Amino acid sequence: NQYDEEIIDTRGNKKKKWTCKDPDHYRDCENYLAGLVIALDLQSQLFDEMNVANLEKEINESAKEKTEDNTVLRPEEIPDNFMGKFNDEMGKQGW
């Protein structure tokens, strides 16, 4: 069972939290992925060493670009509740 659970934080704000209580979640994901591979006819690409190497290269380059681009948060990208989360965490640690 996966669903959005409504919780109330320490400041009384309502928040949604993604909840997963099904131990078979990962097995289900693998089954969906296997079905997708068959539906999109990706077997030939995924079981050919040359194609696998190309896919890995593309994924690594994409991950590297995202890492380089997201190293600094611009002021407009900082969440509104950032300081509230910071203060909550500091309070937990006894500061």
PDB file of N, CA and C in Angstrom:
ATOM      1  N   ASN A   1       0.838  -1.183   0.000  1.00  0.00           N
ATOM      2  CA  ASN A   1       0.000   0.000   0.000  1.00  0.00           C
ATOM      3  C   ASN A   1       0.877   1.238   0.000  1.00  0.00           C
ATOM      4  N   GLN A   2       0.676   2.086  -0.970  1.00  0.00           N
ATOM      5  CA  GLN A   2       1.418   3.335  -1.066  1.00  0.00           C
ATOM      6  C   GLN A   2       0.416   4.468  -1.192  1.00  0.00           C
ATOM      7  N   TYR A   3       0.628   5.510  -0.421  1.00  0.00           N
ATOM      8  CA  TYR A   3      -0.321   6.611  -0.449  1.00  0.00           C
ATOM      9  C   TYR A   3       0.298   7.839   0.202  1.00  0.00           C
ATOM     10  N   ASP A   4      -0.338   8.981  -0.009  1.00  0.00           N
ATOM     11  CA  ASP A   4       0.058  10.210   0.669  1.00  0.00           C
ATOM     12  C   ASP A   4      -0.627  10.235   2.024  1.00  0.00           C
ATOM     13  N   GLU A   5       0.161  10.385   3.071  1.00  0.00           N
ATOM     14  CA  GLU A   5      -0.373  10.444   4.419  1.00  0.00           C
ATOM     15  C   GLU A   5      -0.274  11.883   4.900  1.00  0.00           C
ATOM     16  N   GLU A   6      -1.353  12.410   5.439  1.00  0.00           N
ATOM     17  CA  GLU A   6      -1.327  13.783   5.929  1.00  0.00           C
ATOM     18  C   GLU A   6      -0.832  13.770   7.369  1.00  0.00           C
ATOM     19  N   ILE A   7       0.230  14.526   7.627  1.00  0.00           N
ATOM     20  CA  ILE A   7       0.790  14.613   8.969  1.00  0.00           C
ATOM     21  C   ILE A   7       0.842  16.078   9.381  1.00  0.00           C
ATOM     22  N   ILE A   8       1.012  16.315  10.665  1.00  0.00           N
ATOM     23  CA  ILE A   8       1.152  17.674  11.181  1.00  0.00           C
ATOM     24  C   ILE A   8       2.534  17.773  11.807  1.00  0.00           C
ATOM     25  N   ASP A   9       3.333  18.760  11.346  1.00  0.00           N
ATOM     26  CA  ASP A   9       4.695  18.898  11.853  1.00  0.00           C
ATOM     27  C   ASP A   9       4.688  19.581  13.216  1.00  0.00           C
ATOM     28  N   THR A  10       5.877  19.809  13.768  1.00  0.00           N
ATOM     29  CA  THR A  10       6.004  20.377  15.110  1.00  0.00           C
ATOM     30  C   THR A  10       5.478  21.798  15.202  1.00  0.00           C
ATOM     31  N   ARG A  11       5.327  22.473  14.087  1.00  0.00           N
ATOM     32  CA  ARG A  11       4.800  23.840  14.073  1.00  0.00           C
ATOM     33  C   ARG A  11       3.302  23.892  13.786  1.00  0.00           C
ATOM     34  N   GLY A  12       2.675  22.730  13.647  1.00  0.00           N
ATOM     35  CA  GLY A  12       1.245  22.677  13.397  1.00  0.00           C
ATOM     36  C   GLY A  12       0.851  22.775  11.939  1.00  0.00           C
ATOM     37  N   ASN A  13       1.828  22.728  11.041  1.00  0.00           N
ATOM     38  CA  ASN A  13       1.540  22.803   9.609  1.00  0.00           C
ATOM     39  C   ASN A  13       1.161  21.426   9.077  1.00  0.00           C
ATOM     40  N   LYS A  14       0.139  21.392   8.214  1.00  0.00           N
ATOM     41  CA  LYS A  14      -0.244  20.133   7.581  1.00  0.00           C
ATOM     42  C   LYS A  14       0.708  19.851   6.430  1.00  0.00           C
ATOM     43  N   LYS A  15       1.196  18.625   6.383  1.00  0.00           N
ATOM     44  CA  LYS A  15       2.111  18.218   5.318  1.00  0.00           C
ATOM     45  C   LYS A  15       1.677  16.862   4.795  1.00  0.00           C
ATOM     46  N   LYS A  16       2.098  16.568   3.571  1.00  0.00           N
ATOM     47  CA  LYS A  16       1.848  15.248   3.003  1.00  0.00           C
ATOM     48  C   LYS A  16       3.155  14.479   2.966  1.00  0.00           C
ATOM     49  N   LYS A  17       3.092  13.235   3.381  1.00  0.00           N
ATOM     50  CA  LYS A  17       4.272  12.372   3.393  1.00  0.00           C
ATOM     51  C   LYS A  17       3.933  11.108   2.615  1.00  0.00           C
ATOM     52  N   TRP A  18       4.833  10.715   1.708  1.00  0.00           N
ATOM     53  CA  TRP A  18       4.635   9.496   0.928  1.00  0.00           C
ATOM     54  C   TRP A  18       4.896   8.304   1.835  1.00  0.00           C
ATOM     55  N   THR A  19       3.925   7.419   1.944  1.00  0.00           N
ATOM     56  CA  THR A  19       4.019   6.283   2.839  1.00  0.00           C
ATOM     57  C   THR A  19       3.966   4.996   2.033  1.00  0.00           C
ATOM     58  N   CYS A  20       4.865   4.093   2.354  1.00  0.00           N
ATOM     59  CA  CYS A  20       4.908   2.791   1.693  1.00  0.00           C
ATOM     60  C   CYS A  20       4.936   1.729   2.781  1.00  0.00           C
ATOM     61  N   LYS A  21       3.870   0.976   2.895  1.00  0.00           N
ATOM     62  CA  LYS A  21       3.796  -0.025   3.953  1.00  0.00           C
ATOM     63  C   LYS A  21       3.729  -1.442   3.411  1.00  0.00           C
ATOM     64  N   ASP A  22       3.992  -1.603   2.143  1.00  0.00           N
ATOM     65  CA  ASP A  22       3.901  -2.914   1.519  1.00  0.00           C
ATOM     66  C   ASP A  22       5.299  -3.500   1.357  1.00  0.00           C
ATOM     67  N   PRO A  23       5.606  -4.632   1.993  1.00  0.00           N
ATOM     68  CA  PRO A  23       6.948  -5.215   1.869  1.00  0.00           C
ATOM     69  C   PRO A  23       7.261  -5.719   0.463  1.00  0.00           C
ATOM     70  N   ASP A  24       6.240  -5.868  -0.362  1.00  0.00           N
ATOM     71  CA  ASP A  24       6.450  -6.371  -1.714  1.00  0.00           C
ATOM     72  C   ASP A  24       6.635  -5.250  -2.732  1.00  0.00           C
ATOM     73  N   HIS A  25       6.836  -4.038  -2.268  1.00  0.00           N
ATOM     74  CA  HIS A  25       6.942  -2.878  -3.158  1.00  0.00           C
ATOM     75  C   HIS A  25       8.064  -3.051  -4.185  1.00  0.00           C
ATOM     76  N   TYR A  26       9.244  -3.477  -3.735  1.00  0.00           N
ATOM     77  CA  TYR A  26      10.381  -3.602  -4.651  1.00  0.00           C
ATOM     78  C   TYR A  26      10.159  -4.720  -5.668  1.00  0.00           C
ATOM     79  N   ARG A  27       9.539  -5.803  -5.233  1.00  0.00           N
ATOM     80  CA  ARG A  27       9.218  -6.876  -6.170  1.00  0.00           C
ATOM     81  C   ARG A  27       8.252  -6.379  -7.235  1.00  0.00           C
ATOM     82  N   ASP A  28       7.257  -5.597  -6.812  1.00  0.00           N
ATOM     83  CA  ASP A  28       6.301  -5.043  -7.769  1.00  0.00           C
ATOM     84  C   ASP A  28       7.002  -4.130  -8.766  1.00  0.00           C
ATOM     85  N   CYS A  29       7.943  -3.317  -8.283  1.00  0.00           N
ATOM     86  CA  CYS A  29       8.699  -2.432  -9.183  1.00  0.00           C
ATOM     87  C   CYS A  29       9.478  -3.241 -10.212  1.00  0.00           C
ATOM     88  N   GLU A  30      10.102  -4.319  -9.766  1.00  0.00           N
ATOM     89  CA  GLU A  30      10.846  -5.163 -10.698  1.00  0.00           C
ATOM     90  C   GLU A  30       9.911  -5.780 -11.737  1.00  0.00           C
ATOM     91  N   ASN A  31       8.729  -6.192 -11.315  1.00  0.00           N
ATOM     92  CA  ASN A  31       7.766  -6.767 -12.261  1.00  0.00           C
ATOM     93  C   ASN A  31       7.312  -5.731 -13.282  1.00  0.00           C
ATOM     94  N   TYR A  32       7.033  -4.503 -12.832  1.00  0.00           N
ATOM     95  CA  TYR A  32       6.638  -3.447 -13.766  1.00  0.00           C
ATOM     96  C   TYR A  32       7.764  -3.155 -14.751  1.00  0.00           C
ATOM     97  N   LEU A  33       8.992  -3.113 -14.244  1.00  0.00           N
ATOM     98  CA  LEU A  33      10.138  -2.846 -15.104  1.00  0.00           C
ATOM     99  C   LEU A  33      10.317  -3.959 -16.136  1.00  0.00           C
ATOM    100  N   ALA A  34      10.180  -5.196 -15.702  1.00  0.00           N
ATOM    101  CA  ALA A  34      10.304  -6.319 -16.641  1.00  0.00           C
ATOM    102  C   ALA A  34       9.224  -6.241 -17.716  1.00  0.00           C
ATOM    103  N   GLY A  35       8.005  -5.887 -17.325  1.00  0.00           N
ATOM    104  CA  GLY A  35       6.928  -5.732 -18.298  1.00  0.00           C
ATOM    105  C   GLY A  35       7.196  -4.601 -19.270  1.00  0.00           C
ATOM    106  N   LEU A  36       7.757  -3.511 -18.769  1.00  0.00           N
ATOM    107  CA  LEU A  36       8.088  -2.373 -19.623  1.00  0.00           C
ATOM    108  C   LEU A  36       9.157  -2.744 -20.644  1.00  0.00           C
ATOM    109  N   VAL A  37      10.158  -3.499 -20.210  1.00  0.00           N
ATOM    110  CA  VAL A  37      11.216  -3.944 -21.125  1.00  0.00           C
ATOM    111  C   VAL A  37      10.615  -4.764 -22.262  1.00  0.00           C
ATOM    112  N   ILE A  38       9.682  -5.637 -21.926  1.00  0.00           N
ATOM    113  CA  ILE A  38       9.050  -6.465 -22.958  1.00  0.00           C
ATOM    114  C   ILE A  38       8.146  -5.620 -23.851  1.00  0.00           C
ATOM    115  N   ALA A  39       7.338  -4.732 -23.243  1.00  0.00           N
ATOM    116  CA  ALA A  39       6.389  -3.923 -24.015  1.00  0.00           C
ATOM    117  C   ALA A  39       7.098  -2.989 -24.992  1.00  0.00           C
ATOM    118  N   LEU A  40       8.254  -2.454 -24.588  1.00  0.00           N
ATOM    119  CA  LEU A  40       8.991  -1.523 -25.453  1.00  0.00           C
ATOM    120  C   LEU A  40      10.037  -2.226 -26.310  1.00  0.00           C
ATOM    121  N   ASP A  41      10.081  -3.554 -26.211  1.00  0.00           N
ATOM    122  CA  ASP A  41      11.020  -4.356 -26.994  1.00  0.00           C
ATOM    123  C   ASP A  41      12.464  -3.883 -26.791  1.00  0.00           C
ATOM    124  N   LEU A  42      12.851  -3.804 -25.517  1.00  0.00           N
ATOM    125  CA  LEU A  42      14.198  -3.336 -25.183  1.00  0.00           C
ATOM    126  C   LEU A  42      15.185  -4.473 -24.935  1.00  0.00           C
ATOM    127  N   GLN A  43      14.747  -5.719 -25.074  1.00  0.00           N
ATOM    128  CA  GLN A  43      15.641  -6.839 -24.787  1.00  0.00           C
ATOM    129  C   GLN A  43      16.915  -6.781 -25.617  1.00  0.00           C
ATOM    130  N   SER A  44      16.776  -6.461 -26.897  1.00  0.00           N
ATOM    131  CA  SER A  44      17.952  -6.452 -27.772  1.00  0.00           C
ATOM    132  C   SER A  44      18.952  -5.385 -27.338  1.00  0.00           C
ATOM    133  N   GLN A  45      18.459  -4.262 -26.822  1.00  0.00           N
ATOM    134  CA  GLN A  45      19.366  -3.202 -26.381  1.00  0.00           C
ATOM    135  C   GLN A  45      20.001  -3.530 -25.038  1.00  0.00           C
ATOM    136  N   LEU A  46      19.233  -4.131 -24.147  1.00  0.00           N
ATOM    137  CA  LEU A  46      19.730  -4.378 -22.800  1.00  0.00           C
ATOM    138  C   LEU A  46      20.628  -5.598 -22.693  1.00  0.00           C
ATOM    139  N   PHE A  47      20.584  -6.475 -23.688  1.00  0.00           N
ATOM    140  CA  PHE A  47      21.413  -7.664 -23.618  1.00  0.00           C
ATOM    141  C   PHE A  47      22.548  -7.657 -24.636  1.00  0.00           C
ATOM    142  N   ASP A  48      22.824  -6.510 -25.211  1.00  0.00           N
ATOM    143  CA  ASP A  48      23.941  -6.335 -26.133  1.00  0.00           C
ATOM    144  C   ASP A  48      24.983  -5.477 -25.410  1.00  0.00           C
ATOM    145  N   GLU A  49      26.211  -5.997 -25.265  1.00  0.00           N
ATOM    146  CA  GLU A  49      27.233  -5.305 -24.477  1.00  0.00           C
ATOM    147  C   GLU A  49      27.509  -3.893 -24.977  1.00  0.00           C
ATOM    148  N   MET A  50      27.521  -3.700 -26.279  1.00  0.00           N
ATOM    149  CA  MET A  50      27.792  -2.379 -26.842  1.00  0.00           C
ATOM    150  C   MET A  50      26.684  -1.393 -26.464  1.00  0.00           C
ATOM    151  N   ASN A  51      25.442  -1.830 -26.588  1.00  0.00           N
ATOM    152  CA  ASN A  51      24.317  -0.964 -26.232  1.00  0.00           C
ATOM    153  C   ASN A  51      24.280  -0.668 -24.740  1.00  0.00           C
ATOM    154  N   VAL A  52      24.596  -1.665 -23.918  1.00  0.00           N
ATOM    155  CA  VAL A  52      24.629  -1.451 -22.473  1.00  0.00           C
ATOM    156  C   VAL A  52      25.696  -0.424 -22.124  1.00  0.00           C
ATOM    157  N   ALA A  53      26.860  -0.522 -22.744  1.00  0.00           N
ATOM    158  CA  ALA A  53      27.931   0.444 -22.489  1.00  0.00           C
ATOM    159  C   ALA A  53      27.495   1.855 -22.890  1.00  0.00           C
ATOM    160  N   ASN A  54      26.812   1.982 -24.027  1.00  0.00           N
ATOM    161  CA  ASN A  54      26.325   3.297 -24.461  1.00  0.00           C
ATOM    162  C   ASN A  54      25.280   3.850 -23.498  1.00  0.00           C
ATOM    163  N   LEU A  55      24.365   2.991 -23.035  1.00  0.00           N
ATOM    164  CA  LEU A  55      23.351   3.435 -22.079  1.00  0.00           C
ATOM    165  C   LEU A  55      23.992   3.892 -20.771  1.00  0.00           C
ATOM    166  N   GLU A  56      24.964   3.127 -20.273  1.00  0.00           N
ATOM    167  CA  GLU A  56      25.650   3.504 -19.038  1.00  0.00           C
ATOM    168  C   GLU A  56      26.369   4.836 -19.203  1.00  0.00           C
ATOM    169  N   LYS A  57      26.992   5.038 -20.347  1.00  0.00           N
ATOM    170  CA  LYS A  57      27.695   6.291 -20.613  1.00  0.00           C
ATOM    171  C   LYS A  57      26.718   7.468 -20.598  1.00  0.00           C
ATOM    172  N   GLU A  58      25.570   7.314 -21.267  1.00  0.00           N
ATOM    173  CA  GLU A  58      24.565   8.380 -21.294  1.00  0.00           C
ATOM    174  C   GLU A  58      24.045   8.688 -19.895  1.00  0.00           C
ATOM    175  N   ILE A  59      23.777   7.646 -19.119  1.00  0.00           N
ATOM    176  CA  ILE A  59      23.259   7.836 -17.762  1.00  0.00           C
ATOM    177  C   ILE A  59      24.290   8.540 -16.894  1.00  0.00           C
ATOM    178  N   ASN A  60      25.548   8.115 -16.981  1.00  0.00           N
ATOM    179  CA  ASN A  60      26.599   8.741 -16.179  1.00  0.00           C
ATOM    180  C   ASN A  60      26.808  10.198 -16.561  1.00  0.00           C
ATOM    181  N   GLU A  61      26.767  10.505 -17.852  1.00  0.00           N
ATOM    182  CA  GLU A  61      26.926  11.891 -18.291  1.00  0.00           C
ATOM    183  C   GLU A  61      25.758  12.742 -17.812  1.00  0.00           C
ATOM    184  N   SER A  62      24.559  12.196 -17.892  1.00  0.00           N
ATOM    185  CA  SER A  62      23.374  12.921 -17.437  1.00  0.00           C
ATOM    186  C   SER A  62      23.454  13.184 -15.932  1.00  0.00           C
ATOM    187  N   ALA A  63      23.867  12.172 -15.165  1.00  0.00           N
ATOM    188  CA  ALA A  63      23.989  12.338 -13.716  1.00  0.00           C
ATOM    189  C   ALA A  63      25.060  13.365 -13.383  1.00  0.00           C
ATOM    190  N   LYS A  64      26.156  13.350 -14.126  1.00  0.00           N
ATOM    191  CA  LYS A  64      27.238  14.306 -13.885  1.00  0.00           C
ATOM    192  C   LYS A  64      26.760  15.731 -14.150  1.00  0.00           C
ATOM    193  N   GLU A  65      26.016  15.935 -15.246  1.00  0.00           N
ATOM    194  CA  GLU A  65      25.497  17.267 -15.565  1.00  0.00           C
ATOM    195  C   GLU A  65      24.558  17.755 -14.473  1.00  0.00           C
ATOM    196  N   LYS A  66      23.673  16.875 -13.995  1.00  0.00           N
ATOM    197  CA  LYS A  66      22.734  17.267 -12.945  1.00  0.00           C
ATOM    198  C   LYS A  66      23.474  17.620 -11.667  1.00  0.00           C
ATOM    199  N   THR A  67      24.516  16.851 -11.332  1.00  0.00           N
ATOM    200  CA  THR A  67      25.283  17.128 -10.123  1.00  0.00           C
ATOM    201  C   THR A  67      25.980  18.469 -10.232  1.00  0.00           C
ATOM    202  N   GLU A  68      26.565  18.750 -11.372  1.00  0.00           N
ATOM    203  CA  GLU A  68      27.268  20.015 -11.549  1.00  0.00           C
ATOM    204  C   GLU A  68      26.304  21.196 -11.516  1.00  0.00           C
ATOM    205  N   ASP A  69      25.112  21.025 -12.082  1.00  0.00           N
ATOM    206  CA  ASP A  69      24.150  22.121 -12.131  1.00  0.00           C
ATOM    207  C   ASP A  69      23.493  22.392 -10.790  1.00  0.00           C
ATOM    208  N   ASN A  70      23.371  21.382  -9.943  1.00  0.00           N
ATOM    209  CA  ASN A  70      22.614  21.530  -8.703  1.00  0.00           C
ATOM    210  C   ASN A  70      23.485  21.699  -7.465  1.00  0.00           C
ATOM    211  N   THR A  71      24.738  22.101  -7.631  1.00  0.00           N
ATOM    212  CA  THR A  71      25.596  22.226  -6.467  1.00  0.00           C
ATOM    213  C   THR A  71      25.268  23.464  -5.644  1.00  0.00           C
ATOM    214  N   VAL A  72      24.732  24.504  -6.262  1.00  0.00           N
ATOM    215  CA  VAL A  72      24.423  25.739  -5.551  1.00  0.00           C
ATOM    216  C   VAL A  72      22.943  26.048  -5.716  1.00  0.00           C
ATOM    217  N   LEU A  73      22.276  26.304  -4.586  1.00  0.00           N
ATOM    218  CA  LEU A  73      20.872  26.698  -4.660  1.00  0.00           C
ATOM    219  C   LEU A  73      20.777  28.198  -4.871  1.00  0.00           C
ATOM    220  N   ARG A  74      20.008  28.591  -5.847  1.00  0.00           N
ATOM    221  CA  ARG A  74      19.747  30.010  -6.056  1.00  0.00           C
ATOM    222  C   ARG A  74      18.706  30.448  -5.032  1.00  0.00           C
ATOM    223  N   PRO A  75      18.713  31.722  -4.633  1.00  0.00           N
ATOM    224  CA  PRO A  75      17.767  32.168  -3.595  1.00  0.00           C
ATOM    225  C   PRO A  75      16.315  31.813  -3.897  1.00  0.00           C
ATOM    226  N   GLU A  76      15.911  31.903  -5.159  1.00  0.00           N
ATOM    227  CA  GLU A  76      14.516  31.600  -5.482  1.00  0.00           C
ATOM    228  C   GLU A  76      14.211  30.105  -5.397  1.00  0.00           C
ATOM    229  N   GLU A  77      15.247  29.250  -5.284  1.00  0.00           N
ATOM    230  CA  GLU A  77      15.042  27.809  -5.204  1.00  0.00           C
ATOM    231  C   GLU A  77      14.995  27.301  -3.767  1.00  0.00           C
ATOM    232  N   ILE A  78      15.300  28.155  -2.800  1.00  0.00           N
ATOM    233  CA  ILE A  78      15.289  27.745  -1.398  1.00  0.00           C
ATOM    234  C   ILE A  78      13.834  27.640  -0.942  1.00  0.00           C
ATOM    235  N   PRO A  79      13.430  26.506  -0.380  1.00  0.00           N
ATOM    236  CA  PRO A  79      12.035  26.335   0.028  1.00  0.00           C
ATOM    237  C   PRO A  79      11.616  27.357   1.085  1.00  0.00           C
ATOM    238  N   ASP A  80      10.338  27.719   1.067  1.00  0.00           N
ATOM    239  CA  ASP A  80       9.822  28.699   2.028  1.00  0.00           C
ATOM    240  C   ASP A  80       9.989  28.237   3.467  1.00  0.00           C
ATOM    241  N   ASN A  81       9.867  26.943   3.705  1.00  0.00           N
ATOM    242  CA  ASN A  81       9.927  26.427   5.068  1.00  0.00           C
ATOM    243  C   ASN A  81      11.341  25.996   5.471  1.00  0.00           C
ATOM    244  N   PHE A  82      12.342  26.473   4.761  1.00  0.00           N
ATOM    245  CA  PHE A  82      13.719  26.051   5.025  1.00  0.00           C
ATOM    246  C   PHE A  82      14.142  26.376   6.458  1.00  0.00           C
ATOM    247  N   MET A  83      13.927  27.621   6.895  1.00  0.00           N
ATOM    248  CA  MET A  83      14.357  28.017   8.237  1.00  0.00           C
ATOM    249  C   MET A  83      13.562  27.268   9.304  1.00  0.00           C
ATOM    250  N   GLY A  84      12.287  26.995   9.045  1.00  0.00           N
ATOM    251  CA  GLY A  84      11.498  26.225  10.002  1.00  0.00           C
ATOM    252  C   GLY A  84      12.066  24.831  10.189  1.00  0.00           C
ATOM    253  N   LYS A  85      12.442  24.185   9.087  1.00  0.00           N
ATOM    254  CA  LYS A  85      13.051  22.853   9.176  1.00  0.00           C
ATOM    255  C   LYS A  85      14.383  22.927   9.921  1.00  0.00           C
ATOM    256  N   PHE A  86      15.159  23.967   9.622  1.00  0.00           N
ATOM    257  CA  PHE A  86      16.457  24.139  10.280  1.00  0.00           C
ATOM    258  C   PHE A  86      16.259  24.291  11.785  1.00  0.00           C
ATOM    259  N   ASN A  87      15.330  25.157  12.181  1.00  0.00           N
ATOM    260  CA  ASN A  87      15.088  25.383  13.608  1.00  0.00           C
ATOM    261  C   ASN A  87      14.569  24.129  14.289  1.00  0.00           C
ATOM    262  N   ASP A  88      13.710  23.371  13.612  1.00  0.00           N
ATOM    263  CA  ASP A  88      13.218  22.114  14.177  1.00  0.00           C
ATOM    264  C   ASP A  88      14.365  21.143  14.416  1.00  0.00           C
ATOM    265  N   GLU A  89      15.264  21.038  13.450  1.00  0.00           N
ATOM    266  CA  GLU A  89      16.396  20.121  13.578  1.00  0.00           C
ATOM    267  C   GLU A  89      17.326  20.568  14.702  1.00  0.00           C
ATOM    268  N   MET A  90      17.579  21.853  14.785  1.00  0.00           N
ATOM    269  CA  MET A  90      18.448  22.359  15.853  1.00  0.00           C
ATOM    270  C   MET A  90      17.805  22.113  17.222  1.00  0.00           C
ATOM    271  N   GLY A  91      16.478  22.244  17.295  1.00  0.00           N
ATOM    272  CA  GLY A  91      15.776  21.987  18.551  1.00  0.00           C
ATOM    273  C   GLY A  91      15.900  20.532  18.967  1.00  0.00           C
ATOM    274  N   LYS A  92      15.853  19.610  18.003  1.00  0.00           N
ATOM    275  CA  LYS A  92      16.007  18.186  18.303  1.00  0.00           C
ATOM    276  C   LYS A  92      17.382  17.896  18.887  1.00  0.00           C
ATOM    277  N   GLN A  93      18.383  18.646  18.411  1.00  0.00           N
ATOM    278  CA  GLN A  93      19.754  18.400  18.848  1.00  0.00           C
ATOM    279  C   GLN A  93      20.090  19.145  20.137  1.00  0.00           C
ATOM    280  N   GLY A  94      19.124  19.911  20.666  1.00  0.00           N
ATOM    281  CA  GLY A  94      19.338  20.587  21.943  1.00  0.00           C
ATOM    282  C   GLY A  94      20.038  21.925  21.838  1.00  0.00           C
ATOM    283  N   TRP A  95      20.027  22.556  20.685  1.00  0.00           N
ATOM    284  CA  TRP A  95      20.680  23.858  20.532  1.00  0.00           C
ATOM    285  C   TRP A  95      19.745  24.954  20.931  1.00  0.00           C
TER     286      TRP A  95
END
